[in-house]
mmCIF file of N, CA and C in Angstrom:
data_model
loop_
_atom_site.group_PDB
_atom_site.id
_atom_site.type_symbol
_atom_site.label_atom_id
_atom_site.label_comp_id
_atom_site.label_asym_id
_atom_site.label_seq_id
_atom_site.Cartn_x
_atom_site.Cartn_y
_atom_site.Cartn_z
ATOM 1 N N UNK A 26 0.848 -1.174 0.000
ATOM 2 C CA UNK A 26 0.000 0.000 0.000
ATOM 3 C C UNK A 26 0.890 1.232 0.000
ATOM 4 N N UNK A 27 0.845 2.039 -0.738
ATOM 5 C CA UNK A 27 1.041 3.304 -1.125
ATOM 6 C C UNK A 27 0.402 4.705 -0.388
ATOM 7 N N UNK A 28 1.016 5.622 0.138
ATOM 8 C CA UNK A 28 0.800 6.347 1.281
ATOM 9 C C UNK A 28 0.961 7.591 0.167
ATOM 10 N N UNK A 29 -0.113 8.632 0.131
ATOM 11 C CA UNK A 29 0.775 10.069 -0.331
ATOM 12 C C UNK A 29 0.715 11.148 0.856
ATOM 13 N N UNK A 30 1.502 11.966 1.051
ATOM 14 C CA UNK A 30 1.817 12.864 2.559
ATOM 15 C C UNK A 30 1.434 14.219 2.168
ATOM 16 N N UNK A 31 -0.217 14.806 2.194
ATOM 17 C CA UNK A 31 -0.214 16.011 1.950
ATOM 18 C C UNK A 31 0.907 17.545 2.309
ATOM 19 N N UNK A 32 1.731 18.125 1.356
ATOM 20 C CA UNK A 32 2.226 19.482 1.430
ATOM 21 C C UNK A 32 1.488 20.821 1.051
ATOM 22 N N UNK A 33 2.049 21.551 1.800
ATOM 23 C CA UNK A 33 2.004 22.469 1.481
ATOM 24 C C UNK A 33 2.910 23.463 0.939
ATOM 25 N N UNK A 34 2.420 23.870 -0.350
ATOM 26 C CA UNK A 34 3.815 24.474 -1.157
ATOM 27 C C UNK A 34 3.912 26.069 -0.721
ATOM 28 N N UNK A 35 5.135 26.035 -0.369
ATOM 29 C CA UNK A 35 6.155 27.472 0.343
ATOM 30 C C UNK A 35 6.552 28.072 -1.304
ATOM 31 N N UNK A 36 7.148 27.555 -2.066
ATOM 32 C CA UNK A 36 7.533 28.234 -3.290
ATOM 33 C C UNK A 36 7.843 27.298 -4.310
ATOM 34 N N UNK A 37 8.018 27.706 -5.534
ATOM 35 C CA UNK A 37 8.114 26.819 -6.879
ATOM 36 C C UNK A 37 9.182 27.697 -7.874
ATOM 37 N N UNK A 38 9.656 26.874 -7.929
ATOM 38 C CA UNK A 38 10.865 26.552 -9.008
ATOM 39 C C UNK A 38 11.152 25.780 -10.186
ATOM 40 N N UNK A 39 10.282 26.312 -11.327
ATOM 41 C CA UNK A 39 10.093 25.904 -12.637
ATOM 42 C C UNK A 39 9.686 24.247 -12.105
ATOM 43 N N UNK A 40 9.709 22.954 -12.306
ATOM 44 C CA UNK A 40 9.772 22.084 -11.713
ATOM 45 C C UNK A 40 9.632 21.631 -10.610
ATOM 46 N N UNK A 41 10.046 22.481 -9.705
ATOM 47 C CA UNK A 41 10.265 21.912 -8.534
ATOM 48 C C UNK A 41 9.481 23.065 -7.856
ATOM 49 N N UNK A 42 9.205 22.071 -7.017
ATOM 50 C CA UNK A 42 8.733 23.407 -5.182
ATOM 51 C C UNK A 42 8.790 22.886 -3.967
ATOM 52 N N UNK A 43 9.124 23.775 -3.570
ATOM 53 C CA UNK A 43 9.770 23.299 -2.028
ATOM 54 C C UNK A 43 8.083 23.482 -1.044
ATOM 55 N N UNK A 44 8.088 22.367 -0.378
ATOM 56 C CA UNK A 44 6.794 21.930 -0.037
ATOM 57 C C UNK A 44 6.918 21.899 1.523
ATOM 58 N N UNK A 45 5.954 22.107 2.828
ATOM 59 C CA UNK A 45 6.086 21.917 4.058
ATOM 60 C C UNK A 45 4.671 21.290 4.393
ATOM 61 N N UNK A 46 5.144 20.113 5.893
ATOM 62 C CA UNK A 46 4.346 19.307 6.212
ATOM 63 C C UNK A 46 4.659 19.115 7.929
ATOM 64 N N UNK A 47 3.990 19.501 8.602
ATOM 65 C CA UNK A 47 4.087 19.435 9.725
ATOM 66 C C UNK A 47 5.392 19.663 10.310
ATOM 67 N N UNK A 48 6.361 20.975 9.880
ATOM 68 C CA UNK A 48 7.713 21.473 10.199
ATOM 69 C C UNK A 48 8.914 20.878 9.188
ATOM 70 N N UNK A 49 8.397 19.546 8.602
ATOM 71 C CA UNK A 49 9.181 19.115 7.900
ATOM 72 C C UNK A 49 9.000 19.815 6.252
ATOM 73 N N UNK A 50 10.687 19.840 5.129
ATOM 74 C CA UNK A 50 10.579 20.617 4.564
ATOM 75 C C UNK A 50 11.183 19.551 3.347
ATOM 76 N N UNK A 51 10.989 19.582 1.958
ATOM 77 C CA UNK A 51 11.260 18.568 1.014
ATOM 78 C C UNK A 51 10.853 19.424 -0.063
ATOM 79 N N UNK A 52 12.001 19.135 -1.147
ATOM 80 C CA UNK A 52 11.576 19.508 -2.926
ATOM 81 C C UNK A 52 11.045 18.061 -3.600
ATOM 82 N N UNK A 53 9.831 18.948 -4.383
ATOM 83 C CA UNK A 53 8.735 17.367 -4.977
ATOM 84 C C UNK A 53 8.753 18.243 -6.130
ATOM 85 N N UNK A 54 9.182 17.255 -6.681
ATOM 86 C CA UNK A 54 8.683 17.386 -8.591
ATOM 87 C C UNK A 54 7.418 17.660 -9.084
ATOM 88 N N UNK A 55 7.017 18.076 -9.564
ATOM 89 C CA UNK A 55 5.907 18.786 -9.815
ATOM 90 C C UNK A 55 5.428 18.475 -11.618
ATOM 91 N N UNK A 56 6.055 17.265 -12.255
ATOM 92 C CA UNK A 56 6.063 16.997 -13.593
ATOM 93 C C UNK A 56 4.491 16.280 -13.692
ATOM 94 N N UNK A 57 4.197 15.674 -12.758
ATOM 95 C CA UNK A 57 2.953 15.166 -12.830
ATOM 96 C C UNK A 57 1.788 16.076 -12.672
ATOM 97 N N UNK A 58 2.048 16.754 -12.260
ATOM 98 C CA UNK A 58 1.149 17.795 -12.366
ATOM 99 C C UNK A 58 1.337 19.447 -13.134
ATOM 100 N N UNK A 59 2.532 18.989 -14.388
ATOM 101 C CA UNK A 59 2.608 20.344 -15.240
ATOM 102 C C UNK A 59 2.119 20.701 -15.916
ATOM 103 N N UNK A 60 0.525 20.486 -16.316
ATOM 104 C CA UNK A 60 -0.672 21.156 -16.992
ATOM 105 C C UNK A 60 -1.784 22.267 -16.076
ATOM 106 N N UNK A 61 -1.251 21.866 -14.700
ATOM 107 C CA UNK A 61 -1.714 22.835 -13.599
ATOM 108 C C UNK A 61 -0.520 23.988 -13.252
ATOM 109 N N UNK A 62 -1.886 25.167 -12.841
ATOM 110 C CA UNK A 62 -0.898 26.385 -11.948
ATOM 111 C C UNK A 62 -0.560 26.245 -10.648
ATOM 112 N N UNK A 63 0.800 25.836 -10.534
ATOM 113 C CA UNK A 63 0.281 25.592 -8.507
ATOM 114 C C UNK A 63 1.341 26.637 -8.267
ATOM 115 N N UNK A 64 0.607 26.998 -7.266
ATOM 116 C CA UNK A 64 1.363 28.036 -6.655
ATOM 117 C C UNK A 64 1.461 28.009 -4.610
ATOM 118 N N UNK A 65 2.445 28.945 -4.541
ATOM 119 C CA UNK A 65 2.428 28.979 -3.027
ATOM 120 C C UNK A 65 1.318 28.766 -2.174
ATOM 121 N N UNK A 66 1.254 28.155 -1.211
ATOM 122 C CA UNK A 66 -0.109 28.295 -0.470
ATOM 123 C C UNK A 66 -0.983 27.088 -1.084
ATOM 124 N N UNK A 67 -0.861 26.448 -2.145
ATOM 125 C CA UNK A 67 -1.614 25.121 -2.721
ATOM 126 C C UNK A 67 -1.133 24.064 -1.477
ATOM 127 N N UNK A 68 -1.816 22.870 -2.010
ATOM 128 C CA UNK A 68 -1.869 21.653 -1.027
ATOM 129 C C UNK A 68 -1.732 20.399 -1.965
ATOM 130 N N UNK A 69 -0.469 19.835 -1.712
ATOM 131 C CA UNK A 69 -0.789 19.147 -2.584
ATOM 132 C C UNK A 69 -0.439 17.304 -1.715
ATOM 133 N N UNK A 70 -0.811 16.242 -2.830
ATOM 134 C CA UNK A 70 -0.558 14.892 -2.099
ATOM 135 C C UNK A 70 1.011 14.476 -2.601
ATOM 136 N N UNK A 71 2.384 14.133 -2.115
ATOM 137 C CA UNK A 71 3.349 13.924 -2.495
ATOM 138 C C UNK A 71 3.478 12.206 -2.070
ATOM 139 N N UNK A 72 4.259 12.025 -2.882
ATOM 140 C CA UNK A 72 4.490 10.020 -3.211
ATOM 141 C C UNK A 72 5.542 10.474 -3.945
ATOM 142 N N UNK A 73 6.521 9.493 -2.864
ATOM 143 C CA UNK A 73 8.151 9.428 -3.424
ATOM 144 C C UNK A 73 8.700 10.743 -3.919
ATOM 145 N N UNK A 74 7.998 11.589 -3.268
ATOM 146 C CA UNK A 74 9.085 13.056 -4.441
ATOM 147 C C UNK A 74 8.706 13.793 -5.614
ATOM 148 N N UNK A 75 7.505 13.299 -5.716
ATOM 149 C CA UNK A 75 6.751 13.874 -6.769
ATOM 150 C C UNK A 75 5.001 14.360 -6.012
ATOM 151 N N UNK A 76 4.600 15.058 -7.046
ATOM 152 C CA UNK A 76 3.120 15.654 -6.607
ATOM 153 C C UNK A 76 2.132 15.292 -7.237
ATOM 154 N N UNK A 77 1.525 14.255 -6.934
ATOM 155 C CA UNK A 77 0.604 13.403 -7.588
ATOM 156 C C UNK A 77 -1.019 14.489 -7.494
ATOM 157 N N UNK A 78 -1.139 15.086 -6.677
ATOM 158 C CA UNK A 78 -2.118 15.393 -6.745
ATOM 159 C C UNK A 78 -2.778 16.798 -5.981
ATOM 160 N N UNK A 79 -3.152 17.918 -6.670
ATOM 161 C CA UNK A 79 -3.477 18.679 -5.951
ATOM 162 C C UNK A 79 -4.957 18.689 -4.978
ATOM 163 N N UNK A 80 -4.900 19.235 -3.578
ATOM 164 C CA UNK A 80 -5.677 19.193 -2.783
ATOM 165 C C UNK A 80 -6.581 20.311 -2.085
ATOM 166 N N UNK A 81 -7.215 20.283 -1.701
ATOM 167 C CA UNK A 81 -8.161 21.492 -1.140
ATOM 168 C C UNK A 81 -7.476 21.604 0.101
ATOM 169 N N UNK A 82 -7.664 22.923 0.720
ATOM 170 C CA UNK A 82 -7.175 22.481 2.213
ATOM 171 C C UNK A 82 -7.940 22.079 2.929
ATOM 172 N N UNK A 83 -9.387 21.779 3.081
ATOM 173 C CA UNK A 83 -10.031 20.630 3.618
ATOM 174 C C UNK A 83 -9.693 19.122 3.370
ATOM 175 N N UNK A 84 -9.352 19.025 2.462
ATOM 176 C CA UNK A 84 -8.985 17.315 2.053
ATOM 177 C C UNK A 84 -7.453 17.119 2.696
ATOM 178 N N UNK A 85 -6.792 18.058 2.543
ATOM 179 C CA UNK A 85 -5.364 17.917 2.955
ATOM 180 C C UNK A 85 -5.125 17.633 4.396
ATOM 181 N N UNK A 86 -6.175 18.774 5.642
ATOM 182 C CA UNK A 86 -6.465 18.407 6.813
ATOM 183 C C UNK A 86 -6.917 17.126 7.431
ATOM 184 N N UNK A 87 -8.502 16.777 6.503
ATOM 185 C CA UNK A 87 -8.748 15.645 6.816
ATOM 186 C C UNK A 87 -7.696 14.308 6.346
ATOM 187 N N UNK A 88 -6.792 14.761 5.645
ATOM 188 C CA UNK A 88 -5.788 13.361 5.559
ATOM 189 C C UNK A 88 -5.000 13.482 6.746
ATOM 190 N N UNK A 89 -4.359 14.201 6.958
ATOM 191 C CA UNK A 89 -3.726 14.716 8.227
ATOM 192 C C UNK A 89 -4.248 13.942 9.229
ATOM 193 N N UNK A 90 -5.537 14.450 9.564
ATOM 194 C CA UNK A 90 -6.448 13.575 10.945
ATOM 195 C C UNK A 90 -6.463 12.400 10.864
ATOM 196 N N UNK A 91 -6.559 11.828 9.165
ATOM 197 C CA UNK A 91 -6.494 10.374 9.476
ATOM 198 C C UNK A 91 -5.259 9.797 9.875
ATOM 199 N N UNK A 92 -3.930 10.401 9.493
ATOM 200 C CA UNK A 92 -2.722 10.126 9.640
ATOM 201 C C UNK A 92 -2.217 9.853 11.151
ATOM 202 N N UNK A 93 -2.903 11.106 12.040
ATOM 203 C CA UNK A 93 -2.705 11.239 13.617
ATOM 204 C C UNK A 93 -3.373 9.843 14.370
ATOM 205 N N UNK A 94 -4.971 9.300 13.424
ATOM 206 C CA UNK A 94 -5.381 8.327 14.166
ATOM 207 C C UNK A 94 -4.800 7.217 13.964
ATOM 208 N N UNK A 95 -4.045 7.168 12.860
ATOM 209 C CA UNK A 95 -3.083 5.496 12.598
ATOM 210 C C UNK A 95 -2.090 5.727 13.589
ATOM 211 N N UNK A 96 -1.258 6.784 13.917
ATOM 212 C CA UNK A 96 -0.033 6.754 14.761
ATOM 213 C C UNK A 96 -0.567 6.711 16.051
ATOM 214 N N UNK A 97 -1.688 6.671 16.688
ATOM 215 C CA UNK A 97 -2.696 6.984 18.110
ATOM 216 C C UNK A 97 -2.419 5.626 18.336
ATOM 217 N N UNK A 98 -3.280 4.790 16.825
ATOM 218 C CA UNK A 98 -3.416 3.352 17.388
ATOM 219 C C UNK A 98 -2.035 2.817 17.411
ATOM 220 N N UNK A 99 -0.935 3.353 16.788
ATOM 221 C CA UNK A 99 0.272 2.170 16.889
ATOM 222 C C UNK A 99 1.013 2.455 18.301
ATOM 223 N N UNK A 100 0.320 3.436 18.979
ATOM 224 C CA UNK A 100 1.497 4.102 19.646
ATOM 225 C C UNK A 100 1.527 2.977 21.192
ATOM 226 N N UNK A 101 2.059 3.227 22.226
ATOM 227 C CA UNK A 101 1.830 2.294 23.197
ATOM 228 C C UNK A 101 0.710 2.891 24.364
ATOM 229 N N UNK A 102 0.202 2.554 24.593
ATOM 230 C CA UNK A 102 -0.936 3.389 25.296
ATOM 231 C C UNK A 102 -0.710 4.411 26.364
ATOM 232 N N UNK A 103 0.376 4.142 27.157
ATOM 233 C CA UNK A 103 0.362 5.070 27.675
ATOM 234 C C UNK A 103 1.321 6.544 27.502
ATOM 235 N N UNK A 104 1.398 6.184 25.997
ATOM 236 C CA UNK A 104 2.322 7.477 25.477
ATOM 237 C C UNK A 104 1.764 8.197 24.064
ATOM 238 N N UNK A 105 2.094 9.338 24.141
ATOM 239 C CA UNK A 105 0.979 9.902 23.042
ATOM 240 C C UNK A 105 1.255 9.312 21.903
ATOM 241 N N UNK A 106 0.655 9.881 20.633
ATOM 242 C CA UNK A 106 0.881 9.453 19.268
ATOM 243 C C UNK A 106 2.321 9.726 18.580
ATOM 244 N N UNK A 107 3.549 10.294 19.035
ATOM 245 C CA UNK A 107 4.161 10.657 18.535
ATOM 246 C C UNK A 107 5.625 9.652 19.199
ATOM 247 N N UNK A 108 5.619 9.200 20.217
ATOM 248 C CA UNK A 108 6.214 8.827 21.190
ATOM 249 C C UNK A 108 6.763 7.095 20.406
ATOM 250 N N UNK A 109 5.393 6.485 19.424
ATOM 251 C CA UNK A 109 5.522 5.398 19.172
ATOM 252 C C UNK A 109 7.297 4.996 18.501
ATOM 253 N N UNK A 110 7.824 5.966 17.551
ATOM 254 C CA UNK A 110 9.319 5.667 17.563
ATOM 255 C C UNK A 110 10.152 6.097 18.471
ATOM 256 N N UNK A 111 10.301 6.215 19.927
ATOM 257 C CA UNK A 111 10.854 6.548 20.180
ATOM 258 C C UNK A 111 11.815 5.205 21.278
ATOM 259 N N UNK A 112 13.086 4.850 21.276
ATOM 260 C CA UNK A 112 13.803 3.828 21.759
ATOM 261 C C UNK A 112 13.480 4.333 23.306
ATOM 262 N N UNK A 113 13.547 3.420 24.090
ATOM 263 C CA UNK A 113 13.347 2.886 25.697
ATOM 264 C C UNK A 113 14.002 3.915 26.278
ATOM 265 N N UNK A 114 15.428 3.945 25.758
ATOM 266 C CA UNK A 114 16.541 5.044 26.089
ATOM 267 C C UNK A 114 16.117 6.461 26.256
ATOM 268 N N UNK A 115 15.103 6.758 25.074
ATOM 269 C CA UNK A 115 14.984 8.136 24.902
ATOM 270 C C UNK A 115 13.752 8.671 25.721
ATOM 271 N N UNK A 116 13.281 7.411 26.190
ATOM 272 C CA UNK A 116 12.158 8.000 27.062
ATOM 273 C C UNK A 116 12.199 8.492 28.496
ATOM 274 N N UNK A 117 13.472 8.217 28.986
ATOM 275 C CA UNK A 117 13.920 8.988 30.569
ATOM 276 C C UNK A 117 13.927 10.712 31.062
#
């Protein structure tokens, strides 16, 4: 199964645009989608490095939420959703 990680695009560069997702920051190719205008402030779905798909920012959120409830359930219960990678070590 195939995951795409909604961004949000900060700026574009013929090809490319530098995209942000929850603090994290990545350039996605943008060839799959070069019959569209995307511009700053768009939302888009990224897979492997590319931008498969542009998004509303309602759709982009609600992927988001679903994203928080998969990491809720993996996490160990008595530690929040974010905690689930974290080694034994790092939890002192």
């Amino acid at each position: 199964m195939c995951l795409a990680i909604p961004m949000r695009v900060v700026s574009v560069d013929g090809w490319l645009a530098l995209c942000e997702a929850h603090g994290s920051h990545r350039l996605v190719r943008l060839l799959r989608l070069m019959h569209e205008d995307i511009r700053p402030g768009d939302h888009l779905a990224v897979h492997a490095g590319d931008a498969i798909e542009r998004l509303s920012p309602e759709r982009a959120a609600e992927a988001w939420s679903l994203y928080e409830l998969m990491l809720a359930a993996t996490a160990p219960d008595d530690e929040g959703p974010h905690a689930a990678g974290l080694q034994q070590s790092d939890r002192s």
